[in-house]
XYZ file of C-alpha atoms in Angstrom:
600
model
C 20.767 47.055 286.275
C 22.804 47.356 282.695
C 22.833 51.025 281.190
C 21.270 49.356 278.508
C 17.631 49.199 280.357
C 18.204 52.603 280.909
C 15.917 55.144 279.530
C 16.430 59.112 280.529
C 13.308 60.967 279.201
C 11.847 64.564 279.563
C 8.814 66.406 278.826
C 8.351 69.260 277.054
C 5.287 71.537 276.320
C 3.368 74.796 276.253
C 2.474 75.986 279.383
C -1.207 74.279 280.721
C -0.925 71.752 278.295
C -0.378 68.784 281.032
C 2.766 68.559 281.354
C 2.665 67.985 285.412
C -0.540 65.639 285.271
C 0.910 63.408 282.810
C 4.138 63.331 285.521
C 1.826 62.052 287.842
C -0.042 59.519 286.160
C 3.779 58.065 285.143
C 4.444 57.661 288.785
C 0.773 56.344 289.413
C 1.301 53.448 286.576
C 5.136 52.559 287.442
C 4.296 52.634 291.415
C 6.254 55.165 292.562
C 3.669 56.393 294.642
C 1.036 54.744 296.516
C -2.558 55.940 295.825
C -2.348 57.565 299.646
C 0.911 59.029 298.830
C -0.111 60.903 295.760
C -1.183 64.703 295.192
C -1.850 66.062 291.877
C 1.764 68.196 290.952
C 4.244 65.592 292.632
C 7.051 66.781 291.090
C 5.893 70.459 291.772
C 7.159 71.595 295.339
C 7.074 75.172 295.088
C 3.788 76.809 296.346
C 3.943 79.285 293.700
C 4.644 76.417 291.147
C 1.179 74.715 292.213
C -0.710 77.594 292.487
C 0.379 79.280 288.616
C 0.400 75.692 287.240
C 3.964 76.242 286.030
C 7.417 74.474 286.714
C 10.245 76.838 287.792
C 13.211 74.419 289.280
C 14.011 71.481 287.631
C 13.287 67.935 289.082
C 14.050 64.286 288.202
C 12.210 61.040 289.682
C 13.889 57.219 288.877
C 10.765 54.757 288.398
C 11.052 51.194 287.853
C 9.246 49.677 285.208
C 8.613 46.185 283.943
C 7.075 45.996 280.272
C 5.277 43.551 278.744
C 7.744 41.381 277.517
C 8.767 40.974 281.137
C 12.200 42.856 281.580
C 12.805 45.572 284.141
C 13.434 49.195 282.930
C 14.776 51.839 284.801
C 13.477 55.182 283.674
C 14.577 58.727 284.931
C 12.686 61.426 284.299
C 14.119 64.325 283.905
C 11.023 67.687 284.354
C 11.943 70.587 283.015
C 10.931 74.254 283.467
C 8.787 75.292 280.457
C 9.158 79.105 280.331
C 11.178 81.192 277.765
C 13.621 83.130 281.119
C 14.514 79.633 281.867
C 15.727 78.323 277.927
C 19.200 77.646 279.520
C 18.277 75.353 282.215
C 15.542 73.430 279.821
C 18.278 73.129 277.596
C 20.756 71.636 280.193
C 17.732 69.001 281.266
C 17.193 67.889 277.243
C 21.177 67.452 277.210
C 20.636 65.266 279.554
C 18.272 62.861 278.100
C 17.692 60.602 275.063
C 14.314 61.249 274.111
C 11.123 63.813 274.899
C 7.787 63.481 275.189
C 6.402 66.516 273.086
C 3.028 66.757 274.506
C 0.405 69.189 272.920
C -2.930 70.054 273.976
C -5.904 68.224 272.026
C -8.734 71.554 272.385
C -5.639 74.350 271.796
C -3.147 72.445 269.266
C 0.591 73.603 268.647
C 1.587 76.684 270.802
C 4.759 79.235 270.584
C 6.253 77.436 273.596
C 5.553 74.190 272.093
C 7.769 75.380 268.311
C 10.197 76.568 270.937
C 10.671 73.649 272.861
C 10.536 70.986 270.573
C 13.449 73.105 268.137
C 15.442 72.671 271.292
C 15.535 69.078 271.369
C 15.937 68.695 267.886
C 18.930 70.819 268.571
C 20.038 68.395 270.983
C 19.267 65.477 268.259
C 16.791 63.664 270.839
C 14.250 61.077 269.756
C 10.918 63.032 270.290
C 7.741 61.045 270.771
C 4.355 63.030 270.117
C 2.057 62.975 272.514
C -1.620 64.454 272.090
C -3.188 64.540 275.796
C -6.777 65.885 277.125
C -8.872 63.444 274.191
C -11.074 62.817 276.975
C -12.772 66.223 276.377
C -15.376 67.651 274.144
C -13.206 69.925 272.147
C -10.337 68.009 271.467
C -9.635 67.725 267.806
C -6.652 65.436 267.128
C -6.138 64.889 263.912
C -6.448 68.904 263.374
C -3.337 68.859 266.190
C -1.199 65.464 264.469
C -1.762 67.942 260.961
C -0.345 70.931 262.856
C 2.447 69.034 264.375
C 3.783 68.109 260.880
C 3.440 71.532 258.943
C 4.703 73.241 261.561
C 8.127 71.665 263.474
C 8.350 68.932 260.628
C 7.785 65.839 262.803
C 6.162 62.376 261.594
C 3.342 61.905 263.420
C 2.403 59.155 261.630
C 2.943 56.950 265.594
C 2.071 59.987 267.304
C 0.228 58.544 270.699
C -3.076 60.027 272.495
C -3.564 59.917 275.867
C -5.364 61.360 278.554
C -3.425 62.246 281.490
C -6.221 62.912 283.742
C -7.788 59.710 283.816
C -4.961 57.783 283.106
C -5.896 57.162 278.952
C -2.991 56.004 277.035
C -0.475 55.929 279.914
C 0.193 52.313 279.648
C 1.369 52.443 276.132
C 3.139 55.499 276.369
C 5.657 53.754 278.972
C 6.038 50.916 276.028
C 6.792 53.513 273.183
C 8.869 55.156 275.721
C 10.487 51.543 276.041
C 10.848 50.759 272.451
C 11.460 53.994 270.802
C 14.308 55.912 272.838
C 17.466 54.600 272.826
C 19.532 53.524 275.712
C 22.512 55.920 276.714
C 25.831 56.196 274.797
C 28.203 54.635 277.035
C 31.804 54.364 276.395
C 34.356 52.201 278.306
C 37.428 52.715 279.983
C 37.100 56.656 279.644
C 37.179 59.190 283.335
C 34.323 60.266 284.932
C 31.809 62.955 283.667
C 28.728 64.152 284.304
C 26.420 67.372 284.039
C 24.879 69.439 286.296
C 21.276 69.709 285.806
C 20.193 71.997 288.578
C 21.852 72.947 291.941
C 19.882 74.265 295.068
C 21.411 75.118 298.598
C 20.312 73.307 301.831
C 21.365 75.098 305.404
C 22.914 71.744 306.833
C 24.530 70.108 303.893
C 25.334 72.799 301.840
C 25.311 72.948 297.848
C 23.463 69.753 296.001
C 24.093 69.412 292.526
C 21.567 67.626 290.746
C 23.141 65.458 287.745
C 23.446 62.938 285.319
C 26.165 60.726 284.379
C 27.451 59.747 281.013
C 30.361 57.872 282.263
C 32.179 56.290 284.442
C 31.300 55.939 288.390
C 31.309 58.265 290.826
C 31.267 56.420 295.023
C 30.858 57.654 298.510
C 34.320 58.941 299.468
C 35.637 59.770 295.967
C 37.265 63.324 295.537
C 35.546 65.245 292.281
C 36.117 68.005 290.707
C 34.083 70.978 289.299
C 35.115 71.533 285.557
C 34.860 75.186 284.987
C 36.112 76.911 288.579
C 38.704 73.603 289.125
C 37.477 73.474 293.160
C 37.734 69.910 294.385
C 35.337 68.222 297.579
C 34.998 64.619 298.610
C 31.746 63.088 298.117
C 29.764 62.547 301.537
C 26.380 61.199 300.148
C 24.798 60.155 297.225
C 20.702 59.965 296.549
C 18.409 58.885 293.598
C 15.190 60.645 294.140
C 12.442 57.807 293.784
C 10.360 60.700 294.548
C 11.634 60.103 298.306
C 15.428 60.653 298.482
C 17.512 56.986 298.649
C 21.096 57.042 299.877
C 23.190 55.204 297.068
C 27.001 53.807 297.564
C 27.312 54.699 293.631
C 26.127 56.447 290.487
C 27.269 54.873 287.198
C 26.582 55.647 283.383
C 22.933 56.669 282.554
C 21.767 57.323 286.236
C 20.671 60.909 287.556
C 21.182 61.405 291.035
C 22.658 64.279 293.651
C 25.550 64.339 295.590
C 26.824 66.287 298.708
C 30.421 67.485 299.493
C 30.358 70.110 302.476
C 30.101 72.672 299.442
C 29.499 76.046 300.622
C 29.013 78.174 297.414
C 26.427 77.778 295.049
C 28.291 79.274 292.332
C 30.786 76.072 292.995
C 27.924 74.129 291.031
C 26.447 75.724 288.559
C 24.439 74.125 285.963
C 25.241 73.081 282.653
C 29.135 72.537 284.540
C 30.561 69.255 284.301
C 31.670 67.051 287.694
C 34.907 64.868 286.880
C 37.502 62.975 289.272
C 40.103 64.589 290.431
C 42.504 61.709 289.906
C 41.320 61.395 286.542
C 39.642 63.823 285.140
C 38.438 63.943 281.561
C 39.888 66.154 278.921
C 37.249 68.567 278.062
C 33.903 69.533 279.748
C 30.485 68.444 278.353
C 30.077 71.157 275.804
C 27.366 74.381 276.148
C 28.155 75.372 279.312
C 27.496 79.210 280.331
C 27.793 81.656 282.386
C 24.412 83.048 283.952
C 23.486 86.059 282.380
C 20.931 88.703 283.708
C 18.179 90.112 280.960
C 16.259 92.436 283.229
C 17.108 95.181 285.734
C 15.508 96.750 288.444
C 15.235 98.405 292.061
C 13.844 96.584 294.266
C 13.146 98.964 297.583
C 11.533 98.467 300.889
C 8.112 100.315 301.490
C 9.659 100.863 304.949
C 13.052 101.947 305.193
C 13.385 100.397 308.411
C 12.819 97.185 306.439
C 16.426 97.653 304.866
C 18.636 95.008 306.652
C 15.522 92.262 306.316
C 15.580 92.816 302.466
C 19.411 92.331 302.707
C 19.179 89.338 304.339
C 16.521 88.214 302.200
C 18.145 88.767 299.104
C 21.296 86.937 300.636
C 19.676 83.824 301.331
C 17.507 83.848 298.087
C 20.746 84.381 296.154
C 22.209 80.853 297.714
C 19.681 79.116 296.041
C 19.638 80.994 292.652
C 22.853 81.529 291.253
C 20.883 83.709 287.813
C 19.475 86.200 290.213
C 21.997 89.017 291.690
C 21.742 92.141 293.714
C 23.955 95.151 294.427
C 23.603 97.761 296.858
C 22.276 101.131 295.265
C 20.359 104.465 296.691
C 17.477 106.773 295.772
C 16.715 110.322 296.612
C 12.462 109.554 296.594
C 13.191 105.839 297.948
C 16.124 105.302 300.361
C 18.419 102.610 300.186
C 17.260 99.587 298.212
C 19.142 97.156 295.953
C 19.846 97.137 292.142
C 19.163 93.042 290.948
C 19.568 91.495 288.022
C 16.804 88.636 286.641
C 16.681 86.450 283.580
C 13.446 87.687 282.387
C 9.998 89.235 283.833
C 8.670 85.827 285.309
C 11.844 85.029 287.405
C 11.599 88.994 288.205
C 7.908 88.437 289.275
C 8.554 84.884 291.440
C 11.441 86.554 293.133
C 9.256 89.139 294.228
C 6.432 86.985 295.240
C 8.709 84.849 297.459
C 10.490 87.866 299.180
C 7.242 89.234 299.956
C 5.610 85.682 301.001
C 8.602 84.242 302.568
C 9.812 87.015 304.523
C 6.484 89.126 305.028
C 7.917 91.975 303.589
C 6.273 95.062 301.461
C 8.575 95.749 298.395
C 8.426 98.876 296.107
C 10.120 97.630 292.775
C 10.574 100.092 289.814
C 10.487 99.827 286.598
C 12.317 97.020 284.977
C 15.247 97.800 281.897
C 17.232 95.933 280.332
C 20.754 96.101 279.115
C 21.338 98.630 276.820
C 25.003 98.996 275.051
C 27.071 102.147 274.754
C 29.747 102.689 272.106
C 31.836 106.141 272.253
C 33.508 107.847 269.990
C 36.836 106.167 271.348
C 35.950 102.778 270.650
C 34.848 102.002 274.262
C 32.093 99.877 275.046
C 29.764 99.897 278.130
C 26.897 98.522 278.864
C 24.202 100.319 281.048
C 21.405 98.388 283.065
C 20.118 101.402 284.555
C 19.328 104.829 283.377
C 21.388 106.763 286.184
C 24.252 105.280 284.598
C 23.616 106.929 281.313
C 25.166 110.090 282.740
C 27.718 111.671 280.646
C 25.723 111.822 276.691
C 28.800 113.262 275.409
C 31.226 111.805 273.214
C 29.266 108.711 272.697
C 28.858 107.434 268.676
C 26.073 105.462 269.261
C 23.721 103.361 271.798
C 22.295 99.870 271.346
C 19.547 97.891 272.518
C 18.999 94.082 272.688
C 16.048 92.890 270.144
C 14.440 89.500 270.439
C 12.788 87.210 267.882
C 9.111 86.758 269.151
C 6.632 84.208 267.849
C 3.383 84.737 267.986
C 0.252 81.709 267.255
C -2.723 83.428 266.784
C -6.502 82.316 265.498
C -6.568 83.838 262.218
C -9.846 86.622 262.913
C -6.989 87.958 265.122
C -4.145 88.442 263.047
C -5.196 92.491 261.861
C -4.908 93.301 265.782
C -2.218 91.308 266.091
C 0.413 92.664 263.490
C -0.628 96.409 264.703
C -0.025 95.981 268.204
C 3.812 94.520 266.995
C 4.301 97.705 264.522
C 3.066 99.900 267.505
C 5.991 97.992 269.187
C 8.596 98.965 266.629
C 8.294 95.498 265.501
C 9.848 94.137 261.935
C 7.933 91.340 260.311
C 10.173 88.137 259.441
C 7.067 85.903 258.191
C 3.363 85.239 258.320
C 2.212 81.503 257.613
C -0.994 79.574 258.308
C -0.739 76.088 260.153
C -4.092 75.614 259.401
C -6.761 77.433 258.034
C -8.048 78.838 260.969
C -4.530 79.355 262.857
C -1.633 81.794 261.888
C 1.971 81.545 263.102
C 3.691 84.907 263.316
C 7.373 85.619 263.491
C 8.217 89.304 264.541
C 11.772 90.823 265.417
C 10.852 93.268 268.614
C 13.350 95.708 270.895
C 13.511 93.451 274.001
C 12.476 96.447 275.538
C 9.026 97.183 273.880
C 7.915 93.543 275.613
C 8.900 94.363 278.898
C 5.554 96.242 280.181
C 2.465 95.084 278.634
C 2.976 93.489 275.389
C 1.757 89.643 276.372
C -1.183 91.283 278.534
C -2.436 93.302 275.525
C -1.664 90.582 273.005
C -3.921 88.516 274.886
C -7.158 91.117 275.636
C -6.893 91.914 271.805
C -7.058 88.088 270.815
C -9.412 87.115 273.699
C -6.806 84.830 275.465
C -6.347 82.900 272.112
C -2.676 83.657 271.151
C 0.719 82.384 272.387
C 3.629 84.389 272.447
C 7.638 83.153 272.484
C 10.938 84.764 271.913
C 14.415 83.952 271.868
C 17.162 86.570 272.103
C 18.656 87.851 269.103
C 21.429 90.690 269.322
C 22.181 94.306 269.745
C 21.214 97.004 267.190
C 21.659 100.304 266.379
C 18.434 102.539 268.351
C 18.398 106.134 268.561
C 17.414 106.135 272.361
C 17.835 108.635 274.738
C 17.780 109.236 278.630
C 14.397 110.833 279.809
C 14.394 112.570 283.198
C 11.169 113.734 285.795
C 12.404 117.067 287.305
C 10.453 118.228 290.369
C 11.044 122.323 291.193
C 14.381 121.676 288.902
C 15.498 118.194 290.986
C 15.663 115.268 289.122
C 13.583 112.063 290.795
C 16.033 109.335 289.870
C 13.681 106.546 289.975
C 11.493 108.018 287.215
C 14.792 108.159 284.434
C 13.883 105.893 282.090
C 15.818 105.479 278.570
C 13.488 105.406 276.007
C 12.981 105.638 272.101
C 12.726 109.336 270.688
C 9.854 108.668 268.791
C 7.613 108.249 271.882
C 9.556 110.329 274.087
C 7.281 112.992 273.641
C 4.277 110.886 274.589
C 5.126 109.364 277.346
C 6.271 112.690 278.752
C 3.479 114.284 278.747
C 1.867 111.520 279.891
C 3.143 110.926 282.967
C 3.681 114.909 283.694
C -0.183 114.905 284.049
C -0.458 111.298 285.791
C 2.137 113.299 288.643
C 0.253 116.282 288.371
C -3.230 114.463 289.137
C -1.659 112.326 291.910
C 0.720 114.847 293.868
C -1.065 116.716 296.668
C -0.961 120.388 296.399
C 1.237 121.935 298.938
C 2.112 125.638 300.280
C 4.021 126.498 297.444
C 4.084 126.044 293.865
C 5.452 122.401 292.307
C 6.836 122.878 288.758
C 7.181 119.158 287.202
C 9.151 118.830 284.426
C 10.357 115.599 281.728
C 13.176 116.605 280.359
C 15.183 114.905 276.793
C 18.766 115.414 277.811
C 19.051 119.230 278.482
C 15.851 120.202 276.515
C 12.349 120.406 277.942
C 9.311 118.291 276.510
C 6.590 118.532 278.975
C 5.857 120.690 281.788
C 2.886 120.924 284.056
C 2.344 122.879 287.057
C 0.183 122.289 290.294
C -0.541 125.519 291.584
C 0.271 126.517 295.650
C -2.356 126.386 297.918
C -3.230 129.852 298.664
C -4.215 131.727 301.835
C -6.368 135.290 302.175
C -4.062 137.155 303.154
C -6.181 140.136 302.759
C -9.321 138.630 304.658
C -8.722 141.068 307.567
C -8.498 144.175 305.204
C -12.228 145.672 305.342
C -11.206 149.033 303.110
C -8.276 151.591 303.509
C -5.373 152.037 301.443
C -5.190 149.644 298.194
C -1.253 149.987 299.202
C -1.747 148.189 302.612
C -3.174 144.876 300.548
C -0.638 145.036 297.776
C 2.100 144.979 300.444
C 0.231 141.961 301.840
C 0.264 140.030 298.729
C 4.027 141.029 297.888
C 4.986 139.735 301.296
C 2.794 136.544 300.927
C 4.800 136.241 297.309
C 8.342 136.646 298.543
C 7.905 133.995 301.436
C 6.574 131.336 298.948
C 9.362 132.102 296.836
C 11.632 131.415 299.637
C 9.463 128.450 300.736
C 10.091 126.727 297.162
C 13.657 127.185 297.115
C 14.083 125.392 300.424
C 11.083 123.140 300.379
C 10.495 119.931 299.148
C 8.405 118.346 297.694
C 6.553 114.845 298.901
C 5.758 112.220 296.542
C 3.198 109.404 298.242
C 3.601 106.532 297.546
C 0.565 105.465 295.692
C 1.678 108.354 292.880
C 4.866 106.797 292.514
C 3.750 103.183 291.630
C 1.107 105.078 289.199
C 3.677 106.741 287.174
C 6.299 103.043 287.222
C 3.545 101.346 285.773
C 2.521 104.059 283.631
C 2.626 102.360 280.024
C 5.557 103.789 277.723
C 2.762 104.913 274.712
């Protein structure tokens, strides 16, 4: 088929709004998929994908398609994950494409994800198509939505289209627009090879399989390529379109999307956003924007069992061949044991690789309080940059720390917007702008420490807005924070896991807060437990649980007021002794308490 009935198209909304059910009814109407063969979420293999109604790993499908004027089309579409931790791969998918489907919810109208999203494919100058879906239900208000669309990301929605991609509303002419109104790829002749990777995943048998999409040139079964940013060369075994079903194909030309495997044994050998070439000829310059995967968040991740150690390794190993964003690194605690030190792009990919250690591996995980990376400057012009409070060790000699901020937008129903602007002060937020879409919806732009988000900011944002508001962010840069490390001494020994680095201003707070949260949860024992939260080398907060006492003196039925003093001196010097050698036993269920205590 010519590149020229090609049509590479993705779809981009706010999380809930359809994005997955219109998928389906696509492959329904083009005949992808029998009517025995479908299930709703086709394009959604992940358990944890179906069951949060959320796409996490990219996927592509090639559908045939004949329109009315009778010629064959061949479209690929290209799904993308919707969620702010995965901006970089979303971003990689639109480069891949012509056009997107922006599709907004009729009953809930424009949402932060859906601003976010739809700026990044203007970015990448695609033809964007609005799309309102659910108008099969009671609520649904379009023309309130088309209005938003326009005041808000500037679109005309003068042809935007309305479908329903439950029952199948709207479908038909949404393939025709998609037909008519997004161009065919760019090709250019008699230029080498190049394509982009879209996603990679790692299979036991065949090894790494990029996912990607050609621009141009051909790549064939037997051809040696070349990986653009680590120069390692493999010769192509196999190539597949995915039609959903894997097809073996003897070539991949301009336009197509397709996968490839080459014996290659390292992930990090195809990385997304790289670009593929031939080694004979290879192009001049990669497909611009590619980057290096950076980590946002840190934390531990320990078993509840140390004899669980070498299972979590292994674990972490093979989870780590399939996600080259995610990393680990050995590290120890005196409270937990041995456990690991990983890296994640944000607090959903944190939270799914969690959920699939513990699913996939049946194991019972311990994971402490997430940071993320703060950046020291000393007074010699050094830099470092510290994912972990026990690596802020030496305080001296440094001029100044900073901490990543992020700018956060916020959609909100206007009753809300009192609650809404004091929950981001109480975050150390600084406005940037307050406008109304509508009259009865605000759009709120906030600059917040990445840090202040971390623990419970979307959770309360939602209870104080009822579920109504939608929240999105995009990194900014480091600034200037007067921060400090704060430490949780027990009997004068610091407990590692409970350093946390922390704003002054609510240093004091939190202290004292989770002094008595330890206090109320640590089990008296035979000798006295002083705990401690210390700001550097000076004291904030100090509580003390009291030593379980025995009567000596129960036996003494009169005599000599001497005889009972000697008692209770004795009695004194051995718990003395006891707490200098002793120590002291955190359970378990007092030290998840105090890592989720909130930082207020």
């Amino acid at each position: 088929m010519s590149f020229e009935n090609v049509r590479n198209f993705s779809i981009i909304a706010h999380i809930d709004h359809g994005k997955s059910t219109l998928a389906d009814r696509i492959l329904e109407v083009t005949g992808a998929l029998t009517e025995r063969e479908m299930s709703s979420q086709v394009l959604d293999s992940m358990d944890l994908e179906r069951e949060r109604g959320i796409t996490i790993k990219a996927a592509t499908v090639r559908l045939t398609y004949k329109s009315l004027n009778g010629q064959d089309f061949l479209f690929n579409l290209i799904d993308t994950p919707g969620h702010v931790d995965f901006s970089y791969e979303v971003s990689r998918s639109l480069q891949a494409c012509e056009g997107a489907l922006l599709l907004v919810d009729a009953t809930q109208g424009v949402q932060a994800q859906t601003i976010a999203n739809a700026y990044l494919a203007l970015e990448q100058d695609l033809t964007i198509i609005p799309v309102i879906n659910k108008i099969d239900l009671p609520a649904s208000d379009p023309e309130r939505v088309i209005n938003q669309i326009e005041d808000t990301i500037g679109i005309d929605s003068s042809e935007c289209l309305l479908v329903s991609a439950k029952n199948g509303t709207g479908v038909p002419e949404l393939l025709e627009n998609i037909v008519e109104r997004i161009p065919a790829p760019d090709v250019k002749h008699d230029v080498p090879f190049e394509s982009l990777i879209i996603d990679s995943w790692f299979d036991s048998y065949q090894g790494a399989i990029p996912l990607f999409r050609v621009f141009n040139g051909v790549v064939r079964k037997g051809d040696e390529i070349e990986f653009f940013s680590n120069k390692n060369k493999y010769k192509v075994e196999t190539l597949s379109v995915y039609t959903p079903q894997p097809r073996i194909v003897n070539e991949l030309g301009p336009g197509e999307v397709g996968t490839l495997t080459a014996a290659i044994r390292e992930i990090s050998h195809a990385r997304v956003g790289d670009t593929i070439t031939l080694s004979k000829s290879p192009c001049s310059s990669p497909i611009p924007g590619f980057e290096e995967p950076k980590s946002m968040v840190f934390s531990g991740l320990y078993p509840a069992d140390n004899g669980d150690y070498e299972e979590l390794r292994t674990a972490l190993e093979k989870l780590r061949l399939n996600d080259s964003a995610f990393s680990y690194e050995p590290e120890s605690s005196v409270a937990l044991g041995f456990g690991f030190r990983c890296g994640f792009l944000g607090l959903l990919h944190m939270d799914v690789i969690r959920e699939r250690l513990e699913r996939e591996y049946d194991l019972t995980l311990i994971i402490t309080a997430p940071n993320v990376i703060y950046r020291v400057v000393r007074t010699d012009g050094s830099i470092e940059h510290i994912d972990s409070p026990s690596r802020l060790i030496n305080m001296a000699g440094i001029d100044r720390i900073e901490e990543p901020f992020i700018l956060g937008t916020i959609i909100v129903p206007s009753e809300f917007v009192g609650a809404t602007l004091k929950l981001a002060q109480e975050k150390r937020g600084l406005q940037r702008s307050l406008q109304y879409i509508d009259t009865a919806t605000v759009q709120i732009i906030y600059e917040l420490p990445f840090s202040e988000i971390l623990y419970d900011f979307f959770d309360k944002l939602k209870s104080l807005t009822k579920g109504f508001a939608s929240f999105d962010y995009e990194h900014l840069s480091y600034k200037e924070s007067d921060v400090s490390r704060l430490d949780i001494l027990l009997n004068g020994q610091l407990i590692d896991p409970f350093s946390t680095i922390i704003h002054k201003e609510k240093a004091y707070y939190y202290g004292r807060a989770i002094v008595a949260k330890m206090k109320a949860l640590i089990p008296k024992q035979m000798f006295e437990i002083v705990i401690q939260a210390s700001l550097g080398s000076r004291i904030i907060a100090r509580e003390t649980i009291r030593a379980l006492r025995k009567d000596v003196i129960a036996k003494c039925y009169g005599g000599d007021i001497t005889r009972k003093r000697k008692l209770l001196e004795k009695q004194k010097e051995g718990k003395k002794r006891m707490r200098n050698i002793g120590t002291v036993e955190v359970p378990q269920e007092a030290f998840m308490a105090v890592l989720n205590l909130d930082k207020e």
